[in-house]
Amino acid sequence: MSSVAEGNLVKRLVALITAAIVLASGGLVAATPIDKAIDKVSSPLQGAGRLNNATSTVSFADAPPPPPASGLSTELQSVLARTNAERAARGLAPLVHNPLLTIAAAAHSRDQAARNQLTHTGSDGSNPGQRIDRTGYQWRTWAENAASGFGTAEGVMVGWMQSAGHRRNILNPDVTEIGLGLAYSSSGYPYWTQVFAAPK
Protein backbone atom coordinates (compact mmCIF):
# COMPACT_ATOMS: atom_id res chain seq x y z
CA MET A 1 0.00 0.00 0.00
CA SER A 2 1.41 3.41 -0.91
CA SER A 3 2.06 6.00 1.78
CA VAL A 4 -0.68 8.21 0.26
CA ALA A 5 -3.18 5.33 0.44
CA GLU A 6 -2.06 4.53 4.00
CA GLY A 7 -2.45 8.19 4.95
CA ASN A 8 -5.98 8.27 3.48
CA LEU A 9 -6.85 5.04 5.32
CA VAL A 10 -5.57 6.48 8.60
CA LYS A 11 -7.58 9.68 8.04
CA ARG A 12 -10.69 7.63 7.32
CA LEU A 13 -10.24 5.46 10.41
CA VAL A 14 -9.64 8.51 12.60
CA ALA A 15 -12.78 10.16 11.21
CA LEU A 16 -14.83 6.98 11.73
CA ILE A 17 -13.63 6.50 15.30
CA THR A 18 -13.98 10.18 16.16
CA ALA A 19 -17.46 10.52 14.68
CA ALA A 20 -18.90 7.36 16.24
CA ILE A 21 -20.28 9.05 19.33
CA VAL A 22 -23.13 7.35 21.10
CA LEU A 23 -25.35 9.80 22.94
CA ALA A 24 -27.51 7.93 25.43
CA SER A 25 -30.80 8.88 27.13
CA GLY A 26 -31.64 12.49 27.12
CA GLY A 27 -31.12 13.11 23.42
CA LEU A 28 -28.46 15.25 21.85
CA VAL A 29 -26.54 18.41 22.52
CA ALA A 30 -25.30 21.08 20.14
CA ALA A 31 -22.41 20.24 17.84
CA THR A 32 -19.41 19.14 19.88
CA PRO A 33 -15.81 20.19 19.31
CA ILE A 34 -15.37 16.77 17.68
CA ASP A 35 -18.21 17.48 15.22
CA LYS A 36 -16.62 20.84 14.37
CA ALA A 37 -13.21 19.21 13.90
CA ILE A 38 -14.71 16.60 11.57
CA ASP A 39 -16.36 19.34 9.52
CA LYS A 40 -13.01 21.14 9.20
CA VAL A 41 -11.43 18.03 7.70
CA SER A 42 -14.35 17.19 5.42
CA SER A 43 -12.56 18.22 2.24
CA PRO A 44 -9.75 15.63 2.56
CA LEU A 45 -12.38 13.03 3.48
CA GLN A 46 -14.70 13.57 0.50
CA GLY A 47 -14.10 10.06 -0.83
CA ALA A 48 -13.62 8.36 2.52
CA GLY A 49 -16.99 8.87 4.17
CA ARG A 50 -17.89 10.02 7.67
CA LEU A 51 -20.26 8.56 10.26
CA ASN A 52 -22.36 9.76 13.18
CA ASN A 53 -24.87 8.02 15.45
CA ALA A 54 -27.26 8.79 18.30
CA THR A 55 -29.46 6.74 20.57
CA SER A 56 -32.22 6.93 23.14
CA THR A 57 -32.64 4.03 25.51
CA VAL A 58 -36.07 2.73 26.44
CA SER A 59 -37.15 -0.92 26.34
CA PHE A 60 -40.00 -2.33 24.24
CA ALA A 61 -41.99 -5.52 23.50
CA ASP A 62 -42.04 -7.93 20.50
CA ALA A 63 -41.41 -6.83 16.90
CA PRO A 64 -44.16 -7.05 14.25
CA PRO A 65 -43.51 -9.01 11.03
CA PRO A 66 -41.89 -6.94 8.25
CA PRO A 67 -44.03 -5.86 5.28
CA PRO A 68 -42.31 -5.01 1.99
CA ALA A 69 -40.62 -1.61 1.84
CA SER A 70 -42.38 0.58 -0.67
CA GLY A 71 -41.55 4.10 -1.68
CA LEU A 72 -37.79 3.66 -1.20
CA SER A 73 -35.19 4.26 -3.89
CA THR A 74 -33.12 1.30 -5.06
CA GLU A 75 -30.16 2.46 -2.94
CA LEU A 76 -32.30 2.78 0.19
CA GLN A 77 -33.96 -0.58 -0.45
CA SER A 78 -30.45 -2.02 -0.59
CA VAL A 79 -29.55 -0.38 2.77
CA LEU A 80 -32.72 -1.87 4.29
CA ALA A 81 -31.96 -5.34 2.87
CA ARG A 82 -28.35 -5.18 4.09
CA THR A 83 -29.48 -3.95 7.52
CA ASN A 84 -31.91 -6.85 7.84
CA ALA A 85 -29.30 -9.32 6.58
CA GLU A 86 -26.93 -8.19 9.35
CA ARG A 87 -29.72 -8.63 11.90
CA ALA A 88 -30.75 -12.04 10.53
CA ALA A 89 -27.15 -13.26 10.71
CA ARG A 90 -27.33 -12.64 14.46
CA GLY A 91 -30.79 -14.10 15.01
CA LEU A 92 -32.55 -10.72 15.27
CA ALA A 93 -35.96 -9.89 13.80
CA PRO A 94 -35.95 -7.83 10.60
CA LEU A 95 -36.82 -4.15 10.78
CA VAL A 96 -40.05 -2.97 9.19
CA HIS A 97 -39.90 0.05 6.91
CA ASN A 98 -42.01 2.86 8.37
CA PRO A 99 -42.89 5.79 6.07
CA LEU A 100 -43.05 8.26 8.99
CA LEU A 101 -39.52 7.36 10.04
CA THR A 102 -38.44 7.74 6.41
CA ILE A 103 -39.92 11.25 6.41
CA ALA A 104 -37.74 12.09 9.44
CA ALA A 105 -34.64 10.44 7.94
CA ALA A 106 -35.07 12.01 4.49
CA ALA A 107 -35.65 15.47 5.94
CA HIS A 108 -32.50 15.17 8.03
CA SER A 109 -30.43 13.96 5.06
CA ARG A 110 -31.67 16.96 3.02
CA ASP A 111 -30.89 19.33 5.91
CA GLN A 112 -27.35 17.96 6.28
CA ALA A 113 -26.77 18.11 2.52
CA ALA A 114 -28.00 21.70 2.34
CA ARG A 115 -25.48 22.65 5.05
CA ASN A 116 -22.70 20.28 3.93
CA GLN A 117 -22.50 19.13 7.54
CA LEU A 118 -22.66 15.67 9.11
CA THR A 119 -24.52 16.06 12.40
CA HIS A 120 -27.45 14.83 14.46
CA THR A 121 -28.51 18.38 15.23
CA GLY A 122 -30.92 19.89 12.70
CA SER A 123 -30.44 23.41 11.36
CA ASP A 124 -33.33 24.36 13.67
CA GLY A 125 -31.59 22.82 16.70
CA SER A 126 -33.72 19.65 16.64
CA ASN A 127 -32.53 16.22 17.73
CA PRO A 128 -33.66 12.93 16.14
CA GLY A 129 -36.43 12.35 18.69
CA GLN A 130 -37.91 15.77 17.97
CA ARG A 131 -37.77 15.16 14.22
CA ILE A 132 -39.53 11.82 14.70
CA ASP A 133 -42.18 13.52 16.88
CA ARG A 134 -42.92 15.99 14.08
CA THR A 135 -44.03 13.14 11.82
CA GLY A 136 -46.65 12.01 14.33
CA TYR A 137 -44.84 8.75 15.10
CA GLN A 138 -45.29 7.72 18.74
CA TRP A 139 -42.00 6.12 19.83
CA ARG A 140 -40.83 4.10 22.81
CA THR A 141 -37.17 4.24 21.83
CA TRP A 142 -35.18 5.61 18.90
CA ALA A 143 -31.69 5.68 17.43
CA GLU A 144 -30.15 7.41 14.44
CA ASN A 145 -27.15 6.68 12.24
CA ALA A 146 -25.82 9.31 9.86
CA ALA A 147 -22.99 9.11 7.36
CA SER A 148 -21.62 11.11 4.47
CA GLY A 149 -19.28 10.54 1.58
CA PHE A 150 -20.11 6.88 0.94
CA GLY A 151 -21.06 6.41 -2.70
CA THR A 152 -23.05 3.18 -2.39
CA ALA A 153 -25.39 1.32 -0.04
CA GLU A 154 -22.73 -1.36 0.34
CA GLY A 155 -20.09 1.23 1.27
CA VAL A 156 -22.20 3.00 3.87
CA MET A 157 -23.24 -0.30 5.45
CA VAL A 158 -19.62 -1.46 5.67
CA GLY A 159 -18.75 1.85 7.33
CA TRP A 160 -21.59 1.61 9.82
CA MET A 161 -20.92 -2.05 10.64
CA GLN A 162 -17.23 -1.30 11.27
CA SER A 163 -18.17 1.33 13.85
CA ALA A 164 -19.21 -0.01 17.28
CA GLY A 165 -21.87 2.64 17.95
CA HIS A 166 -23.46 2.38 14.52
CA ARG A 167 -23.35 -1.40 14.57
CA ARG A 168 -25.04 -1.31 18.00
CA ASN A 169 -27.90 0.76 16.54
CA ILE A 170 -28.30 -1.58 13.54
CA LEU A 171 -28.30 -4.66 15.79
CA ASN A 172 -30.40 -3.14 18.59
CA PRO A 173 -33.00 -5.79 19.54
CA ASP A 174 -35.23 -3.07 21.04
CA VAL A 175 -36.00 -1.36 17.72
CA THR A 176 -38.55 -2.79 15.29
CA GLU A 177 -38.94 -0.15 12.56
CA ILE A 178 -36.67 1.88 10.32
CA GLY A 179 -36.74 4.92 8.09
CA LEU A 180 -34.04 5.81 5.57
CA GLY A 181 -32.83 8.96 3.89
CA LEU A 182 -30.29 9.89 1.23
CA ALA A 183 -29.65 13.36 -0.13
CA TYR A 184 -26.84 15.02 -2.05
CA SER A 185 -25.17 18.36 -1.50
CA SER A 186 -24.95 20.82 -4.40
CA SER A 187 -21.52 19.31 -5.16
CA GLY A 188 -22.95 15.75 -5.22
CA TYR A 189 -21.69 14.68 -1.77
CA PRO A 190 -24.07 12.03 -0.29
CA TYR A 191 -25.65 12.23 3.18
CA TRP A 192 -27.23 9.02 4.50
CA THR A 193 -29.55 8.67 7.50
CA GLN A 194 -31.04 5.64 9.25
CA VAL A 195 -33.74 6.31 11.86
CA PHE A 196 -34.62 3.36 14.07
CA ALA A 197 -37.54 3.20 16.50
CA ALA A 198 -40.06 1.07 18.32
CA PRO A 199 -43.63 2.34 18.59
CA LYS A 200 -45.48 2.82 21.88
PDB file of C-alpha atoms in Angstrom:
ATOM      1  CA  MET A   1       0.000   0.000   0.000  1.00  0.00           C
ATOM      2  CA  SER A   2       1.407   3.414  -0.915  1.00  0.00           C
ATOM      3  CA  SER A   3       2.065   6.001   1.778  1.00  0.00           C
ATOM      4  CA  VAL A   4      -0.676   8.206   0.263  1.00  0.00           C
ATOM      5  CA  ALA A   5      -3.177   5.330   0.436  1.00  0.00           C
ATOM      6  CA  GLU A   6      -2.061   4.528   3.996  1.00  0.00           C
ATOM      7  CA  GLY A   7      -2.452   8.192   4.954  1.00  0.00           C
ATOM      8  CA  ASN A   8      -5.976   8.267   3.481  1.00  0.00           C
ATOM      9  CA  LEU A   9      -6.847   5.039   5.317  1.00  0.00           C
ATOM     10  CA  VAL A  10      -5.568   6.481   8.596  1.00  0.00           C
ATOM     11  CA  LYS A  11      -7.577   9.683   8.043  1.00  0.00           C
ATOM     12  CA  ARG A  12     -10.686   7.628   7.321  1.00  0.00           C
ATOM     13  CA  LEU A  13     -10.240   5.463  10.407  1.00  0.00           C
ATOM     14  CA  VAL A  14      -9.641   8.514  12.596  1.00  0.00           C
ATOM     15  CA  ALA A  15     -12.782  10.161  11.214  1.00  0.00           C
ATOM     16  CA  LEU A  16     -14.832   6.982  11.734  1.00  0.00           C
ATOM     17  CA  ILE A  17     -13.631   6.503  15.297  1.00  0.00           C
ATOM     18  CA  THR A  18     -13.978  10.178  16.159  1.00  0.00           C
ATOM     19  CA  ALA A  19     -17.458  10.516  14.682  1.00  0.00           C
ATOM     20  CA  ALA A  20     -18.902   7.364  16.242  1.00  0.00           C
ATOM     21  CA  ILE A  21     -20.275   9.051  19.328  1.00  0.00           C
ATOM     22  CA  VAL A  22     -23.129   7.351  21.097  1.00  0.00           C
ATOM     23  CA  LEU A  23     -25.348   9.801  22.942  1.00  0.00           C
ATOM     24  CA  ALA A  24     -27.514   7.926  25.431  1.00  0.00           C
ATOM     25  CA  SER A  25     -30.795   8.876  27.134  1.00  0.00           C
ATOM     26  CA  GLY A  26     -31.644  12.495  27.120  1.00  0.00           C
ATOM     27  CA  GLY A  27     -31.125  13.111  23.420  1.00  0.00           C
ATOM     28  CA  LEU A  28     -28.455  15.249  21.855  1.00  0.00           C
ATOM     29  CA  VAL A  29     -26.545  18.413  22.519  1.00  0.00           C
ATOM     30  CA  ALA A  30     -25.298  21.083  20.141  1.00  0.00           C
ATOM     31  CA  ALA A  31     -22.407  20.242  17.840  1.00  0.00           C
ATOM     32  CA  THR A  32     -19.413  19.144  19.882  1.00  0.00           C
ATOM     33  CA  PRO A  33     -15.812  20.193  19.308  1.00  0.00           C
ATOM     34  CA  ILE A  34     -15.366  16.765  17.684  1.00  0.00           C
ATOM     35  CA  ASP A  35     -18.213  17.484  15.222  1.00  0.00           C
ATOM     36  CA  LYS A  36     -16.618  20.835  14.369  1.00  0.00           C
ATOM     37  CA  ALA A  37     -13.214  19.206  13.898  1.00  0.00           C
ATOM     38  CA  ILE A  38     -14.711  16.601  11.574  1.00  0.00           C
ATOM     39  CA  ASP A  39     -16.356  19.338   9.524  1.00  0.00           C
ATOM     40  CA  LYS A  40     -13.007  21.145   9.199  1.00  0.00           C
ATOM     41  CA  VAL A  41     -11.429  18.033   7.703  1.00  0.00           C
ATOM     42  CA  SER A  42     -14.351  17.189   5.424  1.00  0.00           C
ATOM     43  CA  SER A  43     -12.565  18.217   2.236  1.00  0.00           C
ATOM     44  CA  PRO A  44      -9.755  15.633   2.562  1.00  0.00           C
ATOM     45  CA  LEU A  45     -12.382  13.025   3.480  1.00  0.00           C
ATOM     46  CA  GLN A  46     -14.702  13.572   0.504  1.00  0.00           C
ATOM     47  CA  GLY A  47     -14.103  10.057  -0.828  1.00  0.00           C
ATOM     48  CA  ALA A  48     -13.625   8.359   2.518  1.00  0.00           C
ATOM     49  CA  GLY A  49     -16.986   8.866   4.173  1.00  0.00           C
ATOM     50  CA  ARG A  50     -17.891  10.016   7.666  1.00  0.00           C
ATOM     51  CA  LEU A  51     -20.256   8.563  10.261  1.00  0.00           C
ATOM     52  CA  ASN A  52     -22.364   9.757  13.179  1.00  0.00           C
ATOM     53  CA  ASN A  53     -24.875   8.023  15.454  1.00  0.00           C
ATOM     54  CA  ALA A  54     -27.265   8.789  18.302  1.00  0.00           C
ATOM     55  CA  THR A  55     -29.456   6.737  20.574  1.00  0.00           C
ATOM     56  CA  SER A  56     -32.221   6.929  23.144  1.00  0.00           C
ATOM     57  CA  THR A  57     -32.639   4.031  25.506  1.00  0.00           C
ATOM     58  CA  VAL A  58     -36.071   2.733  26.443  1.00  0.00           C
ATOM     59  CA  SER A  59     -37.148  -0.916  26.343  1.00  0.00           C
ATOM     60  CA  PHE A  60     -39.998  -2.334  24.238  1.00  0.00           C
ATOM     61  CA  ALA A  61     -41.993  -5.524  23.501  1.00  0.00           C
ATOM     62  CA  ASP A  62     -42.044  -7.925  20.504  1.00  0.00           C
ATOM     63  CA  ALA A  63     -41.412  -6.826  16.900  1.00  0.00           C
ATOM     64  CA  PRO A  64     -44.158  -7.048  14.245  1.00  0.00           C
ATOM     65  CA  PRO A  65     -43.506  -9.007  11.027  1.00  0.00           C
ATOM     66  CA  PRO A  66     -41.894  -6.936   8.250  1.00  0.00           C
ATOM     67  CA  PRO A  67     -44.026  -5.856   5.285  1.00  0.00           C
ATOM     68  CA  PRO A  68     -42.313  -5.014   1.987  1.00  0.00           C
ATOM     69  CA  ALA A  69     -40.616  -1.611   1.842  1.00  0.00           C
ATOM     70  CA  SER A  70     -42.376   0.577  -0.667  1.00  0.00           C
ATOM     71  CA  GLY A  71     -41.551   4.103  -1.680  1.00  0.00           C
ATOM     72  CA  LEU A  72     -37.792   3.664  -1.198  1.00  0.00           C
ATOM     73  CA  SER A  73     -35.185   4.257  -3.888  1.00  0.00           C
ATOM     74  CA  THR A  74     -33.123   1.296  -5.060  1.00  0.00           C
ATOM     75  CA  GLU A  75     -30.162   2.458  -2.945  1.00  0.00           C
ATOM     76  CA  LEU A  76     -32.296   2.782   0.193  1.00  0.00           C
ATOM     77  CA  GLN A  77     -33.960  -0.584  -0.449  1.00  0.00           C
ATOM     78  CA  SER A  78     -30.447  -2.016  -0.587  1.00  0.00           C
ATOM     79  CA  VAL A  79     -29.555  -0.384   2.766  1.00  0.00           C
ATOM     80  CA  LEU A  80     -32.718  -1.870   4.285  1.00  0.00           C
ATOM     81  CA  ALA A  81     -31.965  -5.335   2.870  1.00  0.00           C
ATOM     82  CA  ARG A  82     -28.353  -5.179   4.092  1.00  0.00           C
ATOM     83  CA  THR A  83     -29.476  -3.952   7.520  1.00  0.00           C
ATOM     84  CA  ASN A  84     -31.912  -6.850   7.844  1.00  0.00           C
ATOM     85  CA  ALA A  85     -29.302  -9.319   6.579  1.00  0.00           C
ATOM     86  CA  GLU A  86     -26.926  -8.189   9.351  1.00  0.00           C
ATOM     87  CA  ARG A  87     -29.722  -8.633  11.899  1.00  0.00           C
ATOM     88  CA  ALA A  88     -30.747 -12.043  10.534  1.00  0.00           C
ATOM     89  CA  ALA A  89     -27.149 -13.263  10.712  1.00  0.00           C
ATOM     90  CA  ARG A  90     -27.328 -12.645  14.463  1.00  0.00           C
ATOM     91  CA  GLY A  91     -30.789 -14.097  15.011  1.00  0.00           C
ATOM     92  CA  LEU A  92     -32.553 -10.724  15.270  1.00  0.00           C
ATOM     93  CA  ALA A  93     -35.957  -9.893  13.804  1.00  0.00           C
ATOM     94  CA  PRO A  94     -35.951  -7.830  10.601  1.00  0.00           C
ATOM     95  CA  LEU A  95     -36.821  -4.154  10.784  1.00  0.00           C
ATOM     96  CA  VAL A  96     -40.053  -2.974   9.194  1.00  0.00           C
ATOM     97  CA  HIS A  97     -39.899   0.049   6.908  1.00  0.00           C
ATOM     98  CA  ASN A  98     -42.005   2.859   8.368  1.00  0.00           C
ATOM     99  CA  PRO A  99     -42.886   5.794   6.069  1.00  0.00           C
ATOM    100  CA  LEU A 100     -43.052   8.258   8.991  1.00  0.00           C
ATOM    101  CA  LEU A 101     -39.521   7.361  10.045  1.00  0.00           C
ATOM    102  CA  THR A 102     -38.439   7.739   6.411  1.00  0.00           C
ATOM    103  CA  ILE A 103     -39.922  11.248   6.408  1.00  0.00           C
ATOM    104  CA  ALA A 104     -37.745  12.087   9.441  1.00  0.00           C
ATOM    105  CA  ALA A 105     -34.643  10.436   7.938  1.00  0.00           C
ATOM    106  CA  ALA A 106     -35.068  12.007   4.489  1.00  0.00           C
ATOM    107  CA  ALA A 107     -35.655  15.468   5.942  1.00  0.00           C
ATOM    108  CA  HIS A 108     -32.501  15.170   8.029  1.00  0.00           C
ATOM    109  CA  SER A 109     -30.435  13.965   5.060  1.00  0.00           C
ATOM    110  CA  ARG A 110     -31.672  16.956   3.024  1.00  0.00           C
ATOM    111  CA  ASP A 111     -30.892  19.327   5.907  1.00  0.00           C
ATOM    112  CA  GLN A 112     -27.350  17.963   6.279  1.00  0.00           C
ATOM    113  CA  ALA A 113     -26.771  18.113   2.517  1.00  0.00           C
ATOM    114  CA  ALA A 114     -28.003  21.703   2.343  1.00  0.00           C
ATOM    115  CA  ARG A 115     -25.482  22.651   5.047  1.00  0.00           C
ATOM    116  CA  ASN A 116     -22.697  20.285   3.926  1.00  0.00           C
ATOM    117  CA  GLN A 117     -22.505  19.126   7.542  1.00  0.00           C
ATOM    118  CA  LEU A 118     -22.663  15.667   9.110  1.00  0.00           C
ATOM    119  CA  THR A 119     -24.522  16.060  12.404  1.00  0.00           C
ATOM    120  CA  HIS A 120     -27.453  14.833  14.461  1.00  0.00           C
ATOM    121  CA  THR A 121     -28.510  18.385  15.231  1.00  0.00           C
ATOM    122  CA  GLY A 122     -30.918  19.890  12.705  1.00  0.00           C
ATOM    123  CA  SER A 123     -30.444  23.405  11.363  1.00  0.00           C
ATOM    124  CA  ASP A 124     -33.328  24.365  13.670  1.00  0.00           C
ATOM    125  CA  GLY A 125     -31.591  22.824  16.703  1.00  0.00           C
ATOM    126  CA  SER A 126     -33.721  19.653  16.641  1.00  0.00           C
ATOM    127  CA  ASN A 127     -32.530  16.225  17.731  1.00  0.00           C
ATOM    128  CA  PRO A 128     -33.657  12.934  16.145  1.00  0.00           C
ATOM    129  CA  GLY A 129     -36.426  12.353  18.692  1.00  0.00           C
ATOM    130  CA  GLN A 130     -37.908  15.769  17.968  1.00  0.00           C
ATOM    131  CA  ARG A 131     -37.769  15.163  14.220  1.00  0.00           C
ATOM    132  CA  ILE A 132     -39.530  11.816  14.701  1.00  0.00           C
ATOM    133  CA  ASP A 133     -42.181  13.517  16.880  1.00  0.00           C
ATOM    134  CA  ARG A 134     -42.919  15.992  14.080  1.00  0.00           C
ATOM    135  CA  THR A 135     -44.034  13.143  11.816  1.00  0.00           C
ATOM    136  CA  GLY A 136     -46.653  12.007  14.332  1.00  0.00           C
ATOM    137  CA  TYR A 137     -44.841   8.746  15.097  1.00  0.00           C
ATOM    138  CA  GLN A 138     -45.288   7.715  18.743  1.00  0.00           C
ATOM    139  CA  TRP A 139     -42.002   6.118  19.831  1.00  0.00           C
ATOM    140  CA  ARG A 140     -40.825   4.101  22.813  1.00  0.00           C
ATOM    141  CA  THR A 141     -37.174   4.244  21.832  1.00  0.00           C
ATOM    142  CA  TRP A 142     -35.177   5.613  18.905  1.00  0.00           C
ATOM    143  CA  ALA A 143     -31.687   5.677  17.434  1.00  0.00           C
ATOM    144  CA  GLU A 144     -30.151   7.412  14.438  1.00  0.00           C
ATOM    145  CA  ASN A 145     -27.147   6.676  12.240  1.00  0.00           C
ATOM    146  CA  ALA A 146     -25.819   9.309   9.865  1.00  0.00           C
ATOM    147  CA  ALA A 147     -22.987   9.109   7.361  1.00  0.00           C
ATOM    148  CA  SER A 148     -21.624  11.114   4.470  1.00  0.00           C
ATOM    149  CA  GLY A 149     -19.276  10.538   1.584  1.00  0.00           C
ATOM    150  CA  PHE A 150     -20.110   6.884   0.940  1.00  0.00           C
ATOM    151  CA  GLY A 151     -21.060   6.414  -2.702  1.00  0.00           C
ATOM    152  CA  THR A 152     -23.055   3.176  -2.385  1.00  0.00           C
ATOM    153  CA  ALA A 153     -25.394   1.316  -0.042  1.00  0.00           C
ATOM    154  CA  GLU A 154     -22.725  -1.361   0.343  1.00  0.00           C
ATOM    155  CA  GLY A 155     -20.090   1.232   1.274  1.00  0.00           C
ATOM    156  CA  VAL A 156     -22.203   3.002   3.875  1.00  0.00           C
ATOM    157  CA  MET A 157     -23.241  -0.305   5.450  1.00  0.00           C
ATOM    158  CA  VAL A 158     -19.618  -1.463   5.667  1.00  0.00           C
ATOM    159  CA  GLY A 159     -18.748   1.849   7.328  1.00  0.00           C
ATOM    160  CA  TRP A 160     -21.594   1.615   9.822  1.00  0.00           C
ATOM    161  CA  MET A 161     -20.923  -2.047  10.644  1.00  0.00           C
ATOM    162  CA  GLN A 162     -17.227  -1.303  11.269  1.00  0.00           C
ATOM    163  CA  SER A 163     -18.168   1.331  13.850  1.00  0.00           C
ATOM    164  CA  ALA A 164     -19.206  -0.008  17.280  1.00  0.00           C
ATOM    165  CA  GLY A 165     -21.868   2.640  17.952  1.00  0.00           C
ATOM    166  CA  HIS A 166     -23.463   2.384  14.516  1.00  0.00           C
ATOM    167  CA  ARG A 167     -23.351  -1.404  14.574  1.00  0.00           C
ATOM    168  CA  ARG A 168     -25.041  -1.310  17.999  1.00  0.00           C
ATOM    169  CA  ASN A 169     -27.903   0.758  16.542  1.00  0.00           C
ATOM    170  CA  ILE A 170     -28.303  -1.583  13.542  1.00  0.00           C
ATOM    171  CA  LEU A 171     -28.303  -4.658  15.790  1.00  0.00           C
ATOM    172  CA  ASN A 172     -30.395  -3.145  18.587  1.00  0.00           C
ATOM    173  CA  PRO A 173     -32.996  -5.788  19.540  1.00  0.00           C
ATOM    174  CA  ASP A 174     -35.230  -3.068  21.045  1.00  0.00           C
ATOM    175  CA  VAL A 175     -36.005  -1.357  17.725  1.00  0.00           C
ATOM    176  CA  THR A 176     -38.551  -2.785  15.289  1.00  0.00           C
ATOM    177  CA  GLU A 177     -38.945  -0.154  12.562  1.00  0.00           C
ATOM    178  CA  ILE A 178     -36.668   1.880  10.317  1.00  0.00           C
ATOM    179  CA  GLY A 179     -36.735   4.925   8.091  1.00  0.00           C
ATOM    180  CA  LEU A 180     -34.040   5.811   5.575  1.00  0.00           C
ATOM    181  CA  GLY A 181     -32.831   8.958   3.885  1.00  0.00           C
ATOM    182  CA  LEU A 182     -30.290   9.888   1.228  1.00  0.00           C
ATOM    183  CA  ALA A 183     -29.653  13.357  -0.128  1.00  0.00           C
ATOM    184  CA  TYR A 184     -26.839  15.023  -2.045  1.00  0.00           C
ATOM    185  CA  SER A 185     -25.172  18.362  -1.501  1.00  0.00           C
ATOM    186  CA  SER A 186     -24.950  20.815  -4.397  1.00  0.00           C
ATOM    187  CA  SER A 187     -21.522  19.308  -5.156  1.00  0.00           C
ATOM    188  CA  GLY A 188     -22.952  15.752  -5.218  1.00  0.00           C
ATOM    189  CA  TYR A 189     -21.691  14.677  -1.773  1.00  0.00           C
ATOM    190  CA  PRO A 190     -24.072  12.031  -0.292  1.00  0.00           C
ATOM    191  CA  TYR A 191     -25.646  12.230   3.184  1.00  0.00           C
ATOM    192  CA  TRP A 192     -27.227   9.019   4.499  1.00  0.00           C
ATOM    193  CA  THR A 193     -29.550   8.665   7.502  1.00  0.00           C
ATOM    194  CA  GLN A 194     -31.041   5.641   9.251  1.00  0.00           C
ATOM    195  CA  VAL A 195     -33.745   6.306  11.863  1.00  0.00           C
ATOM    196  CA  PHE A 196     -34.617   3.359  14.073  1.00  0.00           C
ATOM    197  CA  ALA A 197     -37.538   3.203  16.499  1.00  0.00           C
ATOM    198  CA  ALA A 198     -40.061   1.072  18.320  1.00  0.00           C
ATOM    199  CA  PRO A 199     -43.629   2.341  18.594  1.00  0.00           C
ATOM    200  CA  LYS A 200     -45.485   2.819  21.883  1.00  0.00           C
TER     201      LYS A 200
END
